[in-house]
XYZ file of C-alpha atoms in Angstrom:
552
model
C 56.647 -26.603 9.380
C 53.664 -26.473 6.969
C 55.367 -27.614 3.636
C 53.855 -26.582 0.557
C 53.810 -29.456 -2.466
C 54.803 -29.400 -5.794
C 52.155 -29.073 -7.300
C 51.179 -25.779 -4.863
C 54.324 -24.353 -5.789
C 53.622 -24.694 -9.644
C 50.333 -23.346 -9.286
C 52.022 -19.793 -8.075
C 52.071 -16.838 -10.564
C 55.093 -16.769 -12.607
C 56.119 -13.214 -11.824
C 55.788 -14.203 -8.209
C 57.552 -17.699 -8.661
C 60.689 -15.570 -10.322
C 60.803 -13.673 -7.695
C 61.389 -16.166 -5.854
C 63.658 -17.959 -7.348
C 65.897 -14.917 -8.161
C 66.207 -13.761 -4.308
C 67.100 -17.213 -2.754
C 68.852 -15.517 0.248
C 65.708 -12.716 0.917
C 62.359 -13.627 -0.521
C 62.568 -16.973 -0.482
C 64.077 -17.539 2.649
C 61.247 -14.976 4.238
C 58.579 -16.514 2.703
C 60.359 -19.985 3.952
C 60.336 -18.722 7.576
C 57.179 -17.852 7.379
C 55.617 -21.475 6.985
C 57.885 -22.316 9.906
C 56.855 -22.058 13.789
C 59.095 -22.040 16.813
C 57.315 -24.858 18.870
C 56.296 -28.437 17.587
C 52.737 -28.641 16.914
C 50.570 -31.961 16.217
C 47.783 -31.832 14.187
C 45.749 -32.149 17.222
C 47.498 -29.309 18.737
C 45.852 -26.747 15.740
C 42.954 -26.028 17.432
C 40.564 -23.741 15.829
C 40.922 -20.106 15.811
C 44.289 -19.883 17.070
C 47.050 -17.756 15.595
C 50.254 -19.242 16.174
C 53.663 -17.182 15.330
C 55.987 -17.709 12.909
C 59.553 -17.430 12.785
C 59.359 -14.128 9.766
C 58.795 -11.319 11.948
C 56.501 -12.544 14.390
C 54.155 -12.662 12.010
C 51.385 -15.117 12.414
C 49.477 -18.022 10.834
C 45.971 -18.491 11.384
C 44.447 -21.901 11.600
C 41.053 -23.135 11.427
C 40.328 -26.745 12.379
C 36.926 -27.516 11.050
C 34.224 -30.081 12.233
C 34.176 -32.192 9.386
C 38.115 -32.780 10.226
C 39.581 -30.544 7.691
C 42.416 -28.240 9.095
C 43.394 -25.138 7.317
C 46.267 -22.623 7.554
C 45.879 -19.225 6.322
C 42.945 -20.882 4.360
C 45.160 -23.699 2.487
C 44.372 -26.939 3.443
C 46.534 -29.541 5.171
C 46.640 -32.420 2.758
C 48.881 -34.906 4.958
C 49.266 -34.117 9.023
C 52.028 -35.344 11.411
C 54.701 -36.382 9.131
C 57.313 -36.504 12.336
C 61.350 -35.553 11.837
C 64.166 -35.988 14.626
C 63.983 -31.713 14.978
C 59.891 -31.176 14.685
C 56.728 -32.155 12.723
C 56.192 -31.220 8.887
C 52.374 -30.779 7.718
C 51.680 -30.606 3.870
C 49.559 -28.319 2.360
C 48.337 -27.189 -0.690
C 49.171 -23.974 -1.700
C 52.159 -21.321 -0.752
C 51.292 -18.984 2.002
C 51.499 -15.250 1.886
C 51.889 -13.318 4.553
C 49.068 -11.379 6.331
C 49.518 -8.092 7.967
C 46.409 -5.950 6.732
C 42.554 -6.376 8.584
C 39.187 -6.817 6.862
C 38.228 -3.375 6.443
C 42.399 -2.804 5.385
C 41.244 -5.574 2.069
C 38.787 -3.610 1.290
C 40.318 0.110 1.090
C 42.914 -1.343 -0.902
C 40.557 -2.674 -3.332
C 39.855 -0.441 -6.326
C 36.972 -3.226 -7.116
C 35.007 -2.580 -3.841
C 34.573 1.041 -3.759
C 30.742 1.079 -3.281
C 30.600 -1.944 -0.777
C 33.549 0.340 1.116
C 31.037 2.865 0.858
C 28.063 1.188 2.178
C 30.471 -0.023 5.305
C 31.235 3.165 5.758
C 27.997 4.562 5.696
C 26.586 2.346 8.401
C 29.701 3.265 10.440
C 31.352 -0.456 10.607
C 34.946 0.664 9.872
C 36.349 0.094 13.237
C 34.264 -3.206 13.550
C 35.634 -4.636 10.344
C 39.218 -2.913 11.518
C 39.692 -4.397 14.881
C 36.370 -6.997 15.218
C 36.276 -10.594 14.567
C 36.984 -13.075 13.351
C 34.322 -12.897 10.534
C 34.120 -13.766 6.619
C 32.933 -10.826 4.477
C 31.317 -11.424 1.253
C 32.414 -8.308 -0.729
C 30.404 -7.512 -3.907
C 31.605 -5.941 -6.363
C 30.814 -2.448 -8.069
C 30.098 -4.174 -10.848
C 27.570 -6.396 -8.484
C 26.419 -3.416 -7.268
C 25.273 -2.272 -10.958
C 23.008 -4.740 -11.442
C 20.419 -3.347 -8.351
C 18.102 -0.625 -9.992
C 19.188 2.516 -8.751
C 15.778 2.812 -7.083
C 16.186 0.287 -5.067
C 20.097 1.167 -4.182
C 19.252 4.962 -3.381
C 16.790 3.571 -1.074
C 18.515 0.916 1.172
C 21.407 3.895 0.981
C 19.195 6.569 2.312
C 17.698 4.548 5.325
C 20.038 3.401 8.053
C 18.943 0.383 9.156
C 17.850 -0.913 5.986
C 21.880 -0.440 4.979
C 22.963 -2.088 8.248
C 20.480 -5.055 7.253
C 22.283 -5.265 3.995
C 25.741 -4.923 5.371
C 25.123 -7.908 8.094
C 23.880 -10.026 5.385
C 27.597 -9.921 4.197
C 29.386 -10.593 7.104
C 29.446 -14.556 8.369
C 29.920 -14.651 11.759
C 33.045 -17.045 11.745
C 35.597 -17.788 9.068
C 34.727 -20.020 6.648
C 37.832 -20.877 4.662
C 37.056 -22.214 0.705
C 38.598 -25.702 1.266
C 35.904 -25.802 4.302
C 33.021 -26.353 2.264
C 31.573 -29.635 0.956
C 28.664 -29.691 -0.550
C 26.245 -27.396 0.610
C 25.909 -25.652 4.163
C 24.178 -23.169 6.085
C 26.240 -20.495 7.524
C 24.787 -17.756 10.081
C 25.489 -14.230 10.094
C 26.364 -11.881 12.664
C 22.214 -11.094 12.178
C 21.296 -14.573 12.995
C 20.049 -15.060 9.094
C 21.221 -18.139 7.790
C 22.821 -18.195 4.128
C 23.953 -21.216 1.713
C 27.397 -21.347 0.846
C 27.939 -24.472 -1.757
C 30.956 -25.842 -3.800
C 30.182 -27.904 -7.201
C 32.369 -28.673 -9.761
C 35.303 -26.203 -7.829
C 32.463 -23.084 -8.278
C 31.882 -21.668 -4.703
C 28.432 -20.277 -4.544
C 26.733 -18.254 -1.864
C 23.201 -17.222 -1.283
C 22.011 -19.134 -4.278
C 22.949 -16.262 -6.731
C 25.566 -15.016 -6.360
C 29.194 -16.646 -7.030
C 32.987 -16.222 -5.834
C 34.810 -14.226 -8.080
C 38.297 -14.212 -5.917
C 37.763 -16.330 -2.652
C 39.851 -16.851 0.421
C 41.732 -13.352 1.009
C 43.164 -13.578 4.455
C 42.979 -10.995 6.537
C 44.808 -10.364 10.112
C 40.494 -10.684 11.673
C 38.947 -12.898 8.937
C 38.627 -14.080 5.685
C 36.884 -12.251 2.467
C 35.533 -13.950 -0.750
C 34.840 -11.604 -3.605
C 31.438 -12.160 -5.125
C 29.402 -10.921 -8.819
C 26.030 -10.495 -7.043
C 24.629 -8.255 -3.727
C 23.402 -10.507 -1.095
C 20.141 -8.501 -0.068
C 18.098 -9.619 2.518
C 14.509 -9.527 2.664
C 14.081 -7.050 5.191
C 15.835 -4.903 2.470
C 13.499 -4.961 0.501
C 9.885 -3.795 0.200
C 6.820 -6.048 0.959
C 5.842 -5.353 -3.073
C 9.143 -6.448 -3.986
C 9.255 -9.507 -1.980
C 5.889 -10.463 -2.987
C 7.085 -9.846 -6.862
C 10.025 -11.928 -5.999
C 8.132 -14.946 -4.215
C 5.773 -14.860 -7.422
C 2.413 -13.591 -6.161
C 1.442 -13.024 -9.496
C -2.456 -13.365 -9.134
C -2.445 -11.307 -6.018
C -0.070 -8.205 -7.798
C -1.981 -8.406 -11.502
C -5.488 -8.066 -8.762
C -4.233 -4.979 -7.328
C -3.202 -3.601 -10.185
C -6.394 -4.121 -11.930
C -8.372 -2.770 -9.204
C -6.099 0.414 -9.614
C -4.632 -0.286 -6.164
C -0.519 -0.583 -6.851
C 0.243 2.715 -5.916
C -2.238 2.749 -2.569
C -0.402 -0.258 -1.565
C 3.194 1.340 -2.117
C 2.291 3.793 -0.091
C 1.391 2.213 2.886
C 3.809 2.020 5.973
C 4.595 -0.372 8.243
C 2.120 -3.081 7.417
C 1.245 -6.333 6.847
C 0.262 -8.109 3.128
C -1.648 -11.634 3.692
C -1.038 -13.027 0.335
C -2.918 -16.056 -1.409
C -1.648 -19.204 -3.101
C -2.255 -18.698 -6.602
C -4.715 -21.277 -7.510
C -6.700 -19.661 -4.716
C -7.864 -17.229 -7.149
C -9.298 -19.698 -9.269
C -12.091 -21.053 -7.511
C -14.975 -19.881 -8.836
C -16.651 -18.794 -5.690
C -13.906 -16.251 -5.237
C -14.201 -14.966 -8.856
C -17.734 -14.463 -8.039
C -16.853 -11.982 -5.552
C -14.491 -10.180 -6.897
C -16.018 -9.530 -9.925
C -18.623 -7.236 -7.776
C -16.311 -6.242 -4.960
C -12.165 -6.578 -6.031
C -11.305 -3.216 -4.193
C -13.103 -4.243 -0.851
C -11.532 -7.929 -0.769
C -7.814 -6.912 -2.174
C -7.894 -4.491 1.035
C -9.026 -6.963 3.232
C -5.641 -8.644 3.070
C -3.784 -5.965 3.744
C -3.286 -5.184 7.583
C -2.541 -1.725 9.012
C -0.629 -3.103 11.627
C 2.960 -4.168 11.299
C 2.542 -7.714 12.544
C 5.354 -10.427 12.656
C 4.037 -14.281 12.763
C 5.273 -14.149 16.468
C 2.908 -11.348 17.409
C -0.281 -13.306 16.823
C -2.051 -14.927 19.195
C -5.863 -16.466 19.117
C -8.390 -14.196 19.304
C -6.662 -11.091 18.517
C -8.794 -8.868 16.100
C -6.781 -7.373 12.851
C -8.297 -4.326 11.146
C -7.927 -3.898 7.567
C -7.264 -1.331 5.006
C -11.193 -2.257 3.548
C -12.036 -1.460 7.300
C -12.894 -5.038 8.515
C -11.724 -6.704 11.541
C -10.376 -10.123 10.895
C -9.852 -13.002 13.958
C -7.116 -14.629 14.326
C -6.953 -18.848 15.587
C -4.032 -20.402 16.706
C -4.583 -24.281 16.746
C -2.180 -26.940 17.949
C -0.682 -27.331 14.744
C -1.950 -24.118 12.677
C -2.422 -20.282 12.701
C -5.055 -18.692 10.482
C -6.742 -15.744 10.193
C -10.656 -16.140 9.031
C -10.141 -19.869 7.536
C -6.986 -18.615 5.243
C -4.394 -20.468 7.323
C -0.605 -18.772 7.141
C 2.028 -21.059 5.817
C 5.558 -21.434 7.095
C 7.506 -18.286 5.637
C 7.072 -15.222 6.745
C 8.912 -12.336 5.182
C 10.176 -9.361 7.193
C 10.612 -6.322 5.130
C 11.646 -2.925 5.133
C 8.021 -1.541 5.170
C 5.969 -4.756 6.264
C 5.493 -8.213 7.152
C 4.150 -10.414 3.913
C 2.490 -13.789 5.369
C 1.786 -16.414 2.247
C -1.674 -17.935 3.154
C -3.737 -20.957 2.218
C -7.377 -19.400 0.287
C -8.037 -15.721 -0.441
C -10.345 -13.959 2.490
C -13.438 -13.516 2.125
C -14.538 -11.545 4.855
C -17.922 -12.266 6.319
C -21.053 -9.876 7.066
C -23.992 -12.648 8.129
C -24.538 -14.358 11.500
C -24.722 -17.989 11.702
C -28.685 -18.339 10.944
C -28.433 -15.557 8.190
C -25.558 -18.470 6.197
C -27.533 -21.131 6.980
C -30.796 -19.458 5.536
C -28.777 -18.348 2.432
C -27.919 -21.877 1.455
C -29.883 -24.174 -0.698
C -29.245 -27.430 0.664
C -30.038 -26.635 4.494
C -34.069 -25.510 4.091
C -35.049 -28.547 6.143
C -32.362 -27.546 8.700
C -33.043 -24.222 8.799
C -37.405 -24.957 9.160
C -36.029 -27.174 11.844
C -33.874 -24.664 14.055
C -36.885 -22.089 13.502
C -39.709 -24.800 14.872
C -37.054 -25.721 17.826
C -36.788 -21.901 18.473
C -32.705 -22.026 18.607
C -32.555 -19.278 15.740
C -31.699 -16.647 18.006
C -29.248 -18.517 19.982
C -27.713 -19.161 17.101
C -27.278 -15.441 15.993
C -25.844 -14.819 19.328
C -23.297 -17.344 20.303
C -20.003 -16.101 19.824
C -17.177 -18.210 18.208
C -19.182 -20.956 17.010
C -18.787 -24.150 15.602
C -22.114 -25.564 13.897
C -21.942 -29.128 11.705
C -24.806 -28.776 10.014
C -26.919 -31.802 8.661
C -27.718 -31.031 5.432
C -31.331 -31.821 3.325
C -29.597 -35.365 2.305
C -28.918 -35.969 5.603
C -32.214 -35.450 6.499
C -33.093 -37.805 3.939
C -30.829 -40.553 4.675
C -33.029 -41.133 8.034
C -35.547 -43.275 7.945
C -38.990 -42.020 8.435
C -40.175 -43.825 11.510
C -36.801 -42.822 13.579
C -36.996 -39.229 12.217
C -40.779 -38.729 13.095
C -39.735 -40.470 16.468
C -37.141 -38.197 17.149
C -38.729 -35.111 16.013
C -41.497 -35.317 18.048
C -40.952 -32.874 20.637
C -39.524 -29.222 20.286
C -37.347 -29.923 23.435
C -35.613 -33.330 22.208
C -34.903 -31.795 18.442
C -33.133 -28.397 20.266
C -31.497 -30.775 22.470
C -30.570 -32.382 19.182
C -29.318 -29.638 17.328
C -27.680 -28.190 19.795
C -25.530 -31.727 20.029
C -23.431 -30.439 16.426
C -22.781 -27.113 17.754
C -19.576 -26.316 19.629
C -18.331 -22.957 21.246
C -15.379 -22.867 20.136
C -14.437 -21.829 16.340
C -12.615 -24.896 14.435
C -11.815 -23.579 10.827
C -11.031 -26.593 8.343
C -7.174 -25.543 8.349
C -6.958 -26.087 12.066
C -7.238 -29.930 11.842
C -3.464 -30.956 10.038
C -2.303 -34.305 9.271
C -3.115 -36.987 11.732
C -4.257 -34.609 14.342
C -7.468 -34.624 15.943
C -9.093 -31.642 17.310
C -11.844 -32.195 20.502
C -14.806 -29.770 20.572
C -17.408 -30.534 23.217
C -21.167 -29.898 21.829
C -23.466 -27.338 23.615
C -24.718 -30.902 25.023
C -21.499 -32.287 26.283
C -21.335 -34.552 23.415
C -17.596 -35.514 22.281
C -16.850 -33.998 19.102
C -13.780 -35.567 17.050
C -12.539 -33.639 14.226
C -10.143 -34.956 11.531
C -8.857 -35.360 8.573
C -8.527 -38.349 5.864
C -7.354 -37.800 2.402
C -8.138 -34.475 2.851
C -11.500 -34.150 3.907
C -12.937 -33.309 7.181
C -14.937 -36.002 9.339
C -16.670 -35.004 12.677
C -16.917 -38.120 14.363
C -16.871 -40.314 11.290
C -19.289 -38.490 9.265
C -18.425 -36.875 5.941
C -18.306 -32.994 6.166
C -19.469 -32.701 2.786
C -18.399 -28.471 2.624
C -16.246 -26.583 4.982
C -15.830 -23.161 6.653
C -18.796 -21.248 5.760
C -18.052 -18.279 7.617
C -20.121 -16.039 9.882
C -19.900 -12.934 12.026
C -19.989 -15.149 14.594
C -18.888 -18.772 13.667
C -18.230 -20.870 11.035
C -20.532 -23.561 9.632
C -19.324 -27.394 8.355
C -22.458 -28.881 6.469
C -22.238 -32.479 6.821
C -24.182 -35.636 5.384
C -25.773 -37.278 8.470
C -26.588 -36.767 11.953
C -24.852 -36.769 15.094
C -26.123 -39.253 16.697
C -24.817 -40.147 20.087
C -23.308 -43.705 19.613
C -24.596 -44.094 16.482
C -22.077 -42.764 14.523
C -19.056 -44.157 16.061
C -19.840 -47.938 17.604
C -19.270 -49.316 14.451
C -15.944 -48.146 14.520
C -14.873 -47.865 17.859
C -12.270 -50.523 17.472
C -10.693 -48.965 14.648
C -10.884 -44.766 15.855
C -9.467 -46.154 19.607
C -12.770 -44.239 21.342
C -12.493 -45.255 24.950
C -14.630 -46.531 27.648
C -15.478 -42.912 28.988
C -16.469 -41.451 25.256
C -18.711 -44.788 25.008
C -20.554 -44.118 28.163
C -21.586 -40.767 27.537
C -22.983 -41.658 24.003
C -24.611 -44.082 25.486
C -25.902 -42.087 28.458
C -26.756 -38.994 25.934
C -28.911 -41.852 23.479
C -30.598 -42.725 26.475
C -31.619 -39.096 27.791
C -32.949 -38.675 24.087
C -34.864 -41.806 23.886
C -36.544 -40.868 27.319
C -37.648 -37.700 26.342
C -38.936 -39.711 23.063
C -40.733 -41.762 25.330
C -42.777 -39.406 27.653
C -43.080 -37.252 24.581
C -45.197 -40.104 23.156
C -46.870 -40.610 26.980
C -47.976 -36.850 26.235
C -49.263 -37.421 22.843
C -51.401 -40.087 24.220
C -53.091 -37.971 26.222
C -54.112 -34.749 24.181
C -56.885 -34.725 21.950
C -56.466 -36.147 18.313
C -57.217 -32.539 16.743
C -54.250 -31.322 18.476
C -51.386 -33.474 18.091
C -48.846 -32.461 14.852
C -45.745 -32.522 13.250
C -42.726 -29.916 12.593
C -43.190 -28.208 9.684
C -40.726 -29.704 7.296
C -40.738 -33.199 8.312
């Protein structure tokens, strides 16, 4: 028998309580049989999801036996289990049970309060699931919940189908979830696979963050429904503008609207919108740029493919609405596209995909050598490359990595080595060709702790990390990152990479092994031998013909 207490019994509404009380030999003696079962059941025996039969009109009782160890019946909790008697077992619980004869979808018709959620159900054509289906919990707005979506929005998720069936799922929990269940806060799934809050504070049951229980644990003969004051609407409900108005891309939405692009935007179908971190729009480089060409880079982050995070892959080539093809990297611990690297959420929308990125695109147009000979501090580099006669491989090489010594680095060395080792056209391309990579590292690729390996066009080990959030290539300072080109992207860094010269001193500390040391060591000695029979060859020619690289 599960035995309501006193205080459940004082808690009923008086009209019901006098009925009660008046009709000792019929109502209260049905509603009495119907907290009583035929068989003897131990707590242990209530196993969860079972509907056991009571002795008022077969009816039955539905318990729920939860994994945090609380046990309901008809959604009233068992306060005190097992309390043995000579002829059975008596369980206390905490509130009088009603009896349940009508299903899910049967709540809701008899509802005068529900009439547009009973609309959108039927709509979509889920009658018969919410009739015979189950067991599930529906969250059932209200129309009043309903009034508060602008009727935009509502006619729209009402005229397309499976925007409606999205919104309809997002109200159905796949298994009941009973009031007295919930401690705290949880994540329940529903029958989409989309997983929803449901917390209890200070005896207010909320749901979905917004939205709170107006009326909650209405059994029903397939489930349980809690009324609620707000529509649940799921993100793929809504547009990729609204989402992105709702996640607070304010910078990004007050751009396009400026640039007098709002309304190309809404029209778009199927797409996907790469959106910026905020204070992305304040560095002053990007400013710069859009101040001459807003239209052209707003574009570039929207993508005229429909693209889902899980449809990326590295190298794939994304064309734009501004008509430029953006590459895509996937790294160990990363995904970016250009060097704007995607964060964690995703959004899937009615119309789109929005993707929340790291820096605001700005799409290249030079090469490699065209960068490099646009930048101020990399003239001696750039003389360098042209006396070595690399320039063109350089414009050529696909996906390219260059860490590119910059005029202080060239500075830093002292004038005897850098004479010594810039003696010969051969030994400074072999040089050069040591900080370049082919394969494309972006800044955003190395995360954390991680270390990313790039082998040099040399075969020289090339360590790329991170501390305190600057890049290091083998222990030197990359003093500015991901200067991209058509073909690459450039890292200017403070010093040479020397083989064995940058890392010995801290070998112990960076754990290089054995093998790594060898083949510094080996590569130092290739480069002082071709130093030395460089010199051999100088010795030889006539003084009126022996020179230095312009730029030394």
């Amino acid at each position: 028998m599960f035995a309501p207490s006193d205080a459940a019994w004082d808690a009923l509404p008086k009209a019901l309580h006098h009925s009660l009380v008046s009709n000792v030999n019929i109502e209260l003696l049905n509603t009495l049989h119907y907290h009583m079962l035929d068989h003897r059941y131990l707590s242990v025996a209530l196993t969860h999801g079972s509907a056991l039969k009571t002795l008022y009109q077969g009816l039955n009782l539905y318990i729920q036996h939860y994994p945090n160890g609380i046990i309901t019946v008809n959604c009233a909790r068992i306060t005190n289990t097992d309390q043995l008697a000579s002829n059975g077992v008596v369980h206390t619980i905490n509130s009088v049970l009603t009896t349940v004869s009508s299903s899910l979808f049967g709540l809701l018709d008899s509802d005068p309060n529900l009439e547009t959620f009973l609309t959108v159900v039927s709509l979509a054509g889920m009658e018969d699931i919410l009739d015979d289906d189950g067991p599930f919990t529906l969250l059932a707005p209200t129309d009043e919940a309903f009034s508060h979506i602008p009727r935009a929005t509502l006619d729209r998720i009402l005229a397309d189908p499976e925007t409606l069936r999205a919104l309809l799922n997002n109200h159905i929990l796949s298994a009941v979830r009973c009031s007295e269940a919930v401690l705290g806060v949880e994540e329940l799934s529903t029958i989409s696979g989309q997983q929803i809050p449901m917390s209890c504070q200070n005896a207010t049951l909320s749901i979905g963050g917004n939205a709170t229980v107006l009326q909650r644990d209405l059994v029903a003969t397939n489930g349980v429904v809690h009324i609620l004051d707000r529509v649940l609407i799921p993100d793929s409900a809504h547009t990729v503008m609204e989402l992105a108005e709702m996640r607070g891309a304010n910078s990004m939405l007050d751009a396009f609207k400026s640039a007098g692009l709002l309304e190309v935007l809404q029209a778009q179908r199927q797409y996907s919108l790469l959106v910026p971190d905020d204070s992305s729009f304040l560095d002053p480089a990007v400013q710069a740029v859009l101040e001459v060409n807003q239209a052209k880079v707003l574009q570039d982050h929207v993508i005229k493919q429909r693209l889902q995070r899980t449809q990326l892959h590295h190298g794939q080539i994304l064309e734009t609405l501004g008509g430029t093809k953006l590459r895509v990297f996937v790294y160990r611990k990363a995904m970016c596209i250009e060097n704007a690297c995607l964060g964690n959420a995703s959004l899937h929308a009615s119309d789109g995909e929005l993707h929340r990125v790291d820096r605001v695109i700005l799409a290249p147009t030079n090469n490699a050598f065209e960068m490099l000979a646009a930048e101020p501090q990399l003239t001696m580099l750039v003389s360098t490359l042209k006396t070595a006669g690399i320039t063109e491989e350089m414009a050529n090489k696909e996906r390219l990595t260059f860490f590119a010594p910059s005029n202080e680095a060239f500075a830093k060395m002292p004038p005897k080595r850098r004479r010594r080792m810039f003696a010969n056209r051969e030994d400074v391309a072999t040089l050069l060709r040591g900080h370049m990579a082919s394969k494309m590292l972006v800044g955003g690729g190395v995360v954390g702790r991680t270390t990313s390996m790039l082998t040099s066009l040399t075969g020289l080990k090339l360590k790329v990390n991170k501390r305190n959030n600057t890049l290091y290539v083998n222990d030197v300072r990359v003093t500015r990152a991901d200067l991209l080109a058509t073909n690459g992207v450039v890292h200017i860094i403070d010093a040479f990479l020397l083989p064995g010269l940058n890392t010995r001193a801290r070998a112990g500390r960076t754990g290089l092994n054995q093998q790594d040391l060898r083949m510094r060591k080996s590569l130092l000695r290739k480069i002082r031998g071709m130093t030395h029979r460089s010199r051999m060859r100088k010795a030889h020619q006539p003084r009126h013909s022996r020179g230095r690289i312009v730029g030394m």
